[in-house]
GROMACS .gro file of C-alpha atoms in nm:
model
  182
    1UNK     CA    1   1.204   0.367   2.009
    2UNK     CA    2   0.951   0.453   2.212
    3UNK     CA    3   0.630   0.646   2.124
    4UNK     CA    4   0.657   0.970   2.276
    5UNK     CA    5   1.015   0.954   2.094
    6UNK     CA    6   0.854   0.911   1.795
    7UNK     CA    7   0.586   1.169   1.803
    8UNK     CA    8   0.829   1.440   1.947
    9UNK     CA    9   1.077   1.295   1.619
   10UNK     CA   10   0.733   1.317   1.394
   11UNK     CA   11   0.621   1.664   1.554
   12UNK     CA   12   0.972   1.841   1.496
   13UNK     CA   13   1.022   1.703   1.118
   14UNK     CA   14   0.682   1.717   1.002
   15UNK     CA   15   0.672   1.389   0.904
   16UNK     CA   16   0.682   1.009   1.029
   17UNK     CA   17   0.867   0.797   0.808
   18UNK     CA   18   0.823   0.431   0.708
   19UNK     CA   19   1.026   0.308   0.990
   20UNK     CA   20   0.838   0.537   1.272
   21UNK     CA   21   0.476   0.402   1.082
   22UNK     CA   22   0.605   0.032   1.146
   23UNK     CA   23   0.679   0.072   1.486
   24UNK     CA   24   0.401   0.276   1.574
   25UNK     CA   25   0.203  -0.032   1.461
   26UNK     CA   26   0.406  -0.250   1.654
   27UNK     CA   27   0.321  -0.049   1.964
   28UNK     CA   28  -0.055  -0.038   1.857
   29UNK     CA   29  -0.015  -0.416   1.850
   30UNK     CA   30   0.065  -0.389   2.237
   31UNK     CA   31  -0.210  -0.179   2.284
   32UNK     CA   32  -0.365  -0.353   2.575
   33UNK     CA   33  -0.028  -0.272   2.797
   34UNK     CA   34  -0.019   0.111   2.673
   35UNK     CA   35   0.042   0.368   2.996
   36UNK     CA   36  -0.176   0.669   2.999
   37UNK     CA   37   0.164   0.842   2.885
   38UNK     CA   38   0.161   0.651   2.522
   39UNK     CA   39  -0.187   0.691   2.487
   40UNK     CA   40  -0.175   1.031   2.541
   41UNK     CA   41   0.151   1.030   2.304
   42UNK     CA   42  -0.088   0.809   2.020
   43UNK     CA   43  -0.375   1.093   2.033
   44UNK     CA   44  -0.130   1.363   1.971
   45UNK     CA   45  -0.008   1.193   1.701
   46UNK     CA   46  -0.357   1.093   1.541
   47UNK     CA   47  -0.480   1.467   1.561
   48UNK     CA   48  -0.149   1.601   1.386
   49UNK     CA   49  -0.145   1.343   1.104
   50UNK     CA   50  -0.551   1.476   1.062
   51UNK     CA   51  -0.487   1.853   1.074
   52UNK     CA   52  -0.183   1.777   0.837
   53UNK     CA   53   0.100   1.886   1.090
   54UNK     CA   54   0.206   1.563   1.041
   55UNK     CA   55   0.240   1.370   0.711
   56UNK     CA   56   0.291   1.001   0.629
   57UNK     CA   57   0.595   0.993   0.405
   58UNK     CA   58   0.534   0.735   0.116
   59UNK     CA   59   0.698   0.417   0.096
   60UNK     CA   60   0.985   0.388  -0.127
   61UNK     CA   61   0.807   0.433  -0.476
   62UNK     CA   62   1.101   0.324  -0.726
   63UNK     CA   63   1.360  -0.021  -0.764
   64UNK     CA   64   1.660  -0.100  -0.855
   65UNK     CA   65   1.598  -0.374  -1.129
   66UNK     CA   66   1.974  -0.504  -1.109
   67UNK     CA   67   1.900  -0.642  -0.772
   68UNK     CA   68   1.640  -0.901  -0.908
   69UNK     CA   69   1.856  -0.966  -1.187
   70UNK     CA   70   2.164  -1.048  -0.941
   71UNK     CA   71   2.013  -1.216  -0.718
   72UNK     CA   72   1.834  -1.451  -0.956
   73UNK     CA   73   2.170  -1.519  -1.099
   74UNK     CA   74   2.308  -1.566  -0.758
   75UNK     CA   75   2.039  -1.791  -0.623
   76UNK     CA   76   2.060  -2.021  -0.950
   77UNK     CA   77   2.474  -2.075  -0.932
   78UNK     CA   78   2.473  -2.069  -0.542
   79UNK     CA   79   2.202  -2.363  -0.614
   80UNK     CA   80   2.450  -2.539  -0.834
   81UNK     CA   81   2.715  -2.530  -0.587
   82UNK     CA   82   2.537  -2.655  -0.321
   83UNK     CA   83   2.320  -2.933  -0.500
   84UNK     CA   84   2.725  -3.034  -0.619
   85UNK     CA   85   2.932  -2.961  -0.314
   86UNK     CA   86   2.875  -3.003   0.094
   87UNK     CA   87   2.979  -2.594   0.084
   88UNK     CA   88   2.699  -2.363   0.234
   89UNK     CA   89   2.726  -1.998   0.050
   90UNK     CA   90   2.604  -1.648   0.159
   91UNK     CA   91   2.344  -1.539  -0.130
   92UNK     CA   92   2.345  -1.192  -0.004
   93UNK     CA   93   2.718  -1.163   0.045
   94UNK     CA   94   2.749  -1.265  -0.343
   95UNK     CA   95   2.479  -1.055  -0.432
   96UNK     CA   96   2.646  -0.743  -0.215
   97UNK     CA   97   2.941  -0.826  -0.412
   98UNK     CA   98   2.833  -0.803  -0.706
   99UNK     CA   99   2.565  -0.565  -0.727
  100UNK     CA  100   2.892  -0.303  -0.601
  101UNK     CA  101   3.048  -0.352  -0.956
  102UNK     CA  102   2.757  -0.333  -1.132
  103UNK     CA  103   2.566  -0.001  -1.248
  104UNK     CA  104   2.210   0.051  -1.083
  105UNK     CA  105   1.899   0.023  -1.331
  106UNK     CA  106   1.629   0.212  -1.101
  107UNK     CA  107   1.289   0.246  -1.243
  108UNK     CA  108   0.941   0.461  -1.091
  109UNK     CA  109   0.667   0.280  -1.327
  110UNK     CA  110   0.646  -0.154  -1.387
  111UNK     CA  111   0.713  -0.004  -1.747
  112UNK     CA  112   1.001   0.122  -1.654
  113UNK     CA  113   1.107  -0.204  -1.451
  114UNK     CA  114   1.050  -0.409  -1.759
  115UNK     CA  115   1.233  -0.155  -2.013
  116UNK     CA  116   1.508  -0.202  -1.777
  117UNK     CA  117   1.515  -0.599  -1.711
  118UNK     CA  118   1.499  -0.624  -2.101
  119UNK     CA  119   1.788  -0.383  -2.163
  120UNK     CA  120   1.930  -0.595  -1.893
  121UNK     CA  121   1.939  -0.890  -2.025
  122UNK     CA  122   2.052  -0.775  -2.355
  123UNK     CA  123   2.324  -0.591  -2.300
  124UNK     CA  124   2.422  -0.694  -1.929
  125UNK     CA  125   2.356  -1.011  -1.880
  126UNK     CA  126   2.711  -1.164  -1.963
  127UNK     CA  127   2.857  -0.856  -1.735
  128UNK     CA  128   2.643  -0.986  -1.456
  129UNK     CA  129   2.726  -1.346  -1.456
  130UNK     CA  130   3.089  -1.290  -1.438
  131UNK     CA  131   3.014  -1.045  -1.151
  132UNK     CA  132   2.849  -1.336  -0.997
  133UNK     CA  133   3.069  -1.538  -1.070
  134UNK     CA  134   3.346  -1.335  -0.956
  135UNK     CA  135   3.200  -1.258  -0.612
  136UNK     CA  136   3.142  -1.642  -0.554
  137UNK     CA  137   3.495  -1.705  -0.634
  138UNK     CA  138   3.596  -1.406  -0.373
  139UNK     CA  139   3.341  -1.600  -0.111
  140UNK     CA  140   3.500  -1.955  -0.113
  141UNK     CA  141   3.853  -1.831  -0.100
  142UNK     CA  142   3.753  -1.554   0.157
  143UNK     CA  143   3.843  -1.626   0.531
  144UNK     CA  144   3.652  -1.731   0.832
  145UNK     CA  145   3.551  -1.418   1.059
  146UNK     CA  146   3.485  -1.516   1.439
  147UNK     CA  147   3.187  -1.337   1.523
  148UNK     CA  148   3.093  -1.207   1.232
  149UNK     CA  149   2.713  -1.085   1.221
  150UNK     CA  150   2.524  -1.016   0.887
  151UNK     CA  151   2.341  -0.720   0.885
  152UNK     CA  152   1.989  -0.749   1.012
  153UNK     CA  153   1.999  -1.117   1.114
  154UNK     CA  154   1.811  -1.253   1.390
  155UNK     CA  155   1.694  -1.611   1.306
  156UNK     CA  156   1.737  -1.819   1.027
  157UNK     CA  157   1.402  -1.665   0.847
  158UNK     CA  158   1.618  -1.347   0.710
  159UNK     CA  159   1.615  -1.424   0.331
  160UNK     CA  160   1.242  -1.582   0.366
  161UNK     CA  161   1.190  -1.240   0.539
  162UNK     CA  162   1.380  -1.036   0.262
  163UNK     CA  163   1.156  -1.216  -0.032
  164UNK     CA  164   0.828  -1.195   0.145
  165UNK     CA  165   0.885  -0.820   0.131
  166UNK     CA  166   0.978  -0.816  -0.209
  167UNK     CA  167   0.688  -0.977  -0.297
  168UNK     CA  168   0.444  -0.752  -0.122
  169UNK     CA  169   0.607  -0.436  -0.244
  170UNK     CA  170   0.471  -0.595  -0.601
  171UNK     CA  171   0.177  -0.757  -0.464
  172UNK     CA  172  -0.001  -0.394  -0.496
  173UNK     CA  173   0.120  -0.332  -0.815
  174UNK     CA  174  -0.022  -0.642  -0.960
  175UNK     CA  175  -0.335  -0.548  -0.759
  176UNK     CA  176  -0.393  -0.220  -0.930
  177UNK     CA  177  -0.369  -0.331  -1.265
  178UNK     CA  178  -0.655  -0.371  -1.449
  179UNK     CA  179  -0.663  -0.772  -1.562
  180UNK     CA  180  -0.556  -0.793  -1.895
  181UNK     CA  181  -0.496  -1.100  -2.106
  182UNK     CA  182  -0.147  -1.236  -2.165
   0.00000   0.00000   0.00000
């Protein structure tokens, strides 16, 4: 998208979203090949996020907890397989799978996240290994697809990619804390 597209998007709503702040970084990032158009476009958007016509809409502020929980189950059996077998399994097609016939355990506060992964493990963790299980059953006997294209996958960096993420969405978490002993 380009930037006028995104400050006329930004202008109408009120608001740039996560997305619309990424790529406007991206384009910053080109900043030496800017026309006198998207410069033009980036100063009308730096004077409306400072006299509040724009906001900056805050990055997703809650988790599901399930999805660590699944996908450390998945990564562990898919693990097993593989070590024992010359099969090659989709992680996020189990986890897709299974997370679909599970119930979502969403929490705002890393209280929260641990109340859940607790509650988790004691009353669903049996419930989410046969899911897993179940979903890598449905993967081996599951057909070849010509030209079938994962969501979101470019190169063969996408789950290095997905974890990276995951681990500086917590990263400021753990950096506002206070350090406490364990």
């Amino acid at each position: 998208m380009s930037i006028e597209k995104i400050v006329e998007q930004a202008l109408q709503d009120g608001y740039l979203t996560p997305a619309m702040e990424a790529e406007v970084g991206r384009i910053c990032n080109t900043a030496s090949e800017l026309s006198i158009e998207e410069y033009m476009a980036l100063d009308r958007l730096m004077g409306s996020l400072l006299t509040g016509e724009v906001v900056v809409l805050p990055r997703k502020q809650f988790i599901n907890v399930m999805e660590e929980l699944v996908l450390s189950e998945a990564i562990a059996r898919v693990a097993e397989i593989e070590a024992t077998s010359d099969r090659t399994l989709d992680v996020g097609d189990i986890a897709a799978y299974a997370l679909n016939r599970l119930p979502p355990l969403y929490a705002t506060t890393e209280e929260g996240a641990n109340y859940q992964r607790v509650r988790a493990k004691d009353e669903l963790q049996e419930l989410i290994s046969k899911q897993v299980d179940e979903a890598i059953a449905r993967y081996l006997d599951r057909p070849e697809f010509p030209g079938r294209v994962a969501l979101g996958k470019s190169s063969g960096k996408e789950m290095l990619t997905q974890v990276s993420s995951i681990l500086q969405s917590y990263a400021t978490i753990f950096e506002s804390q206070p350090n406490t002993p364990s």
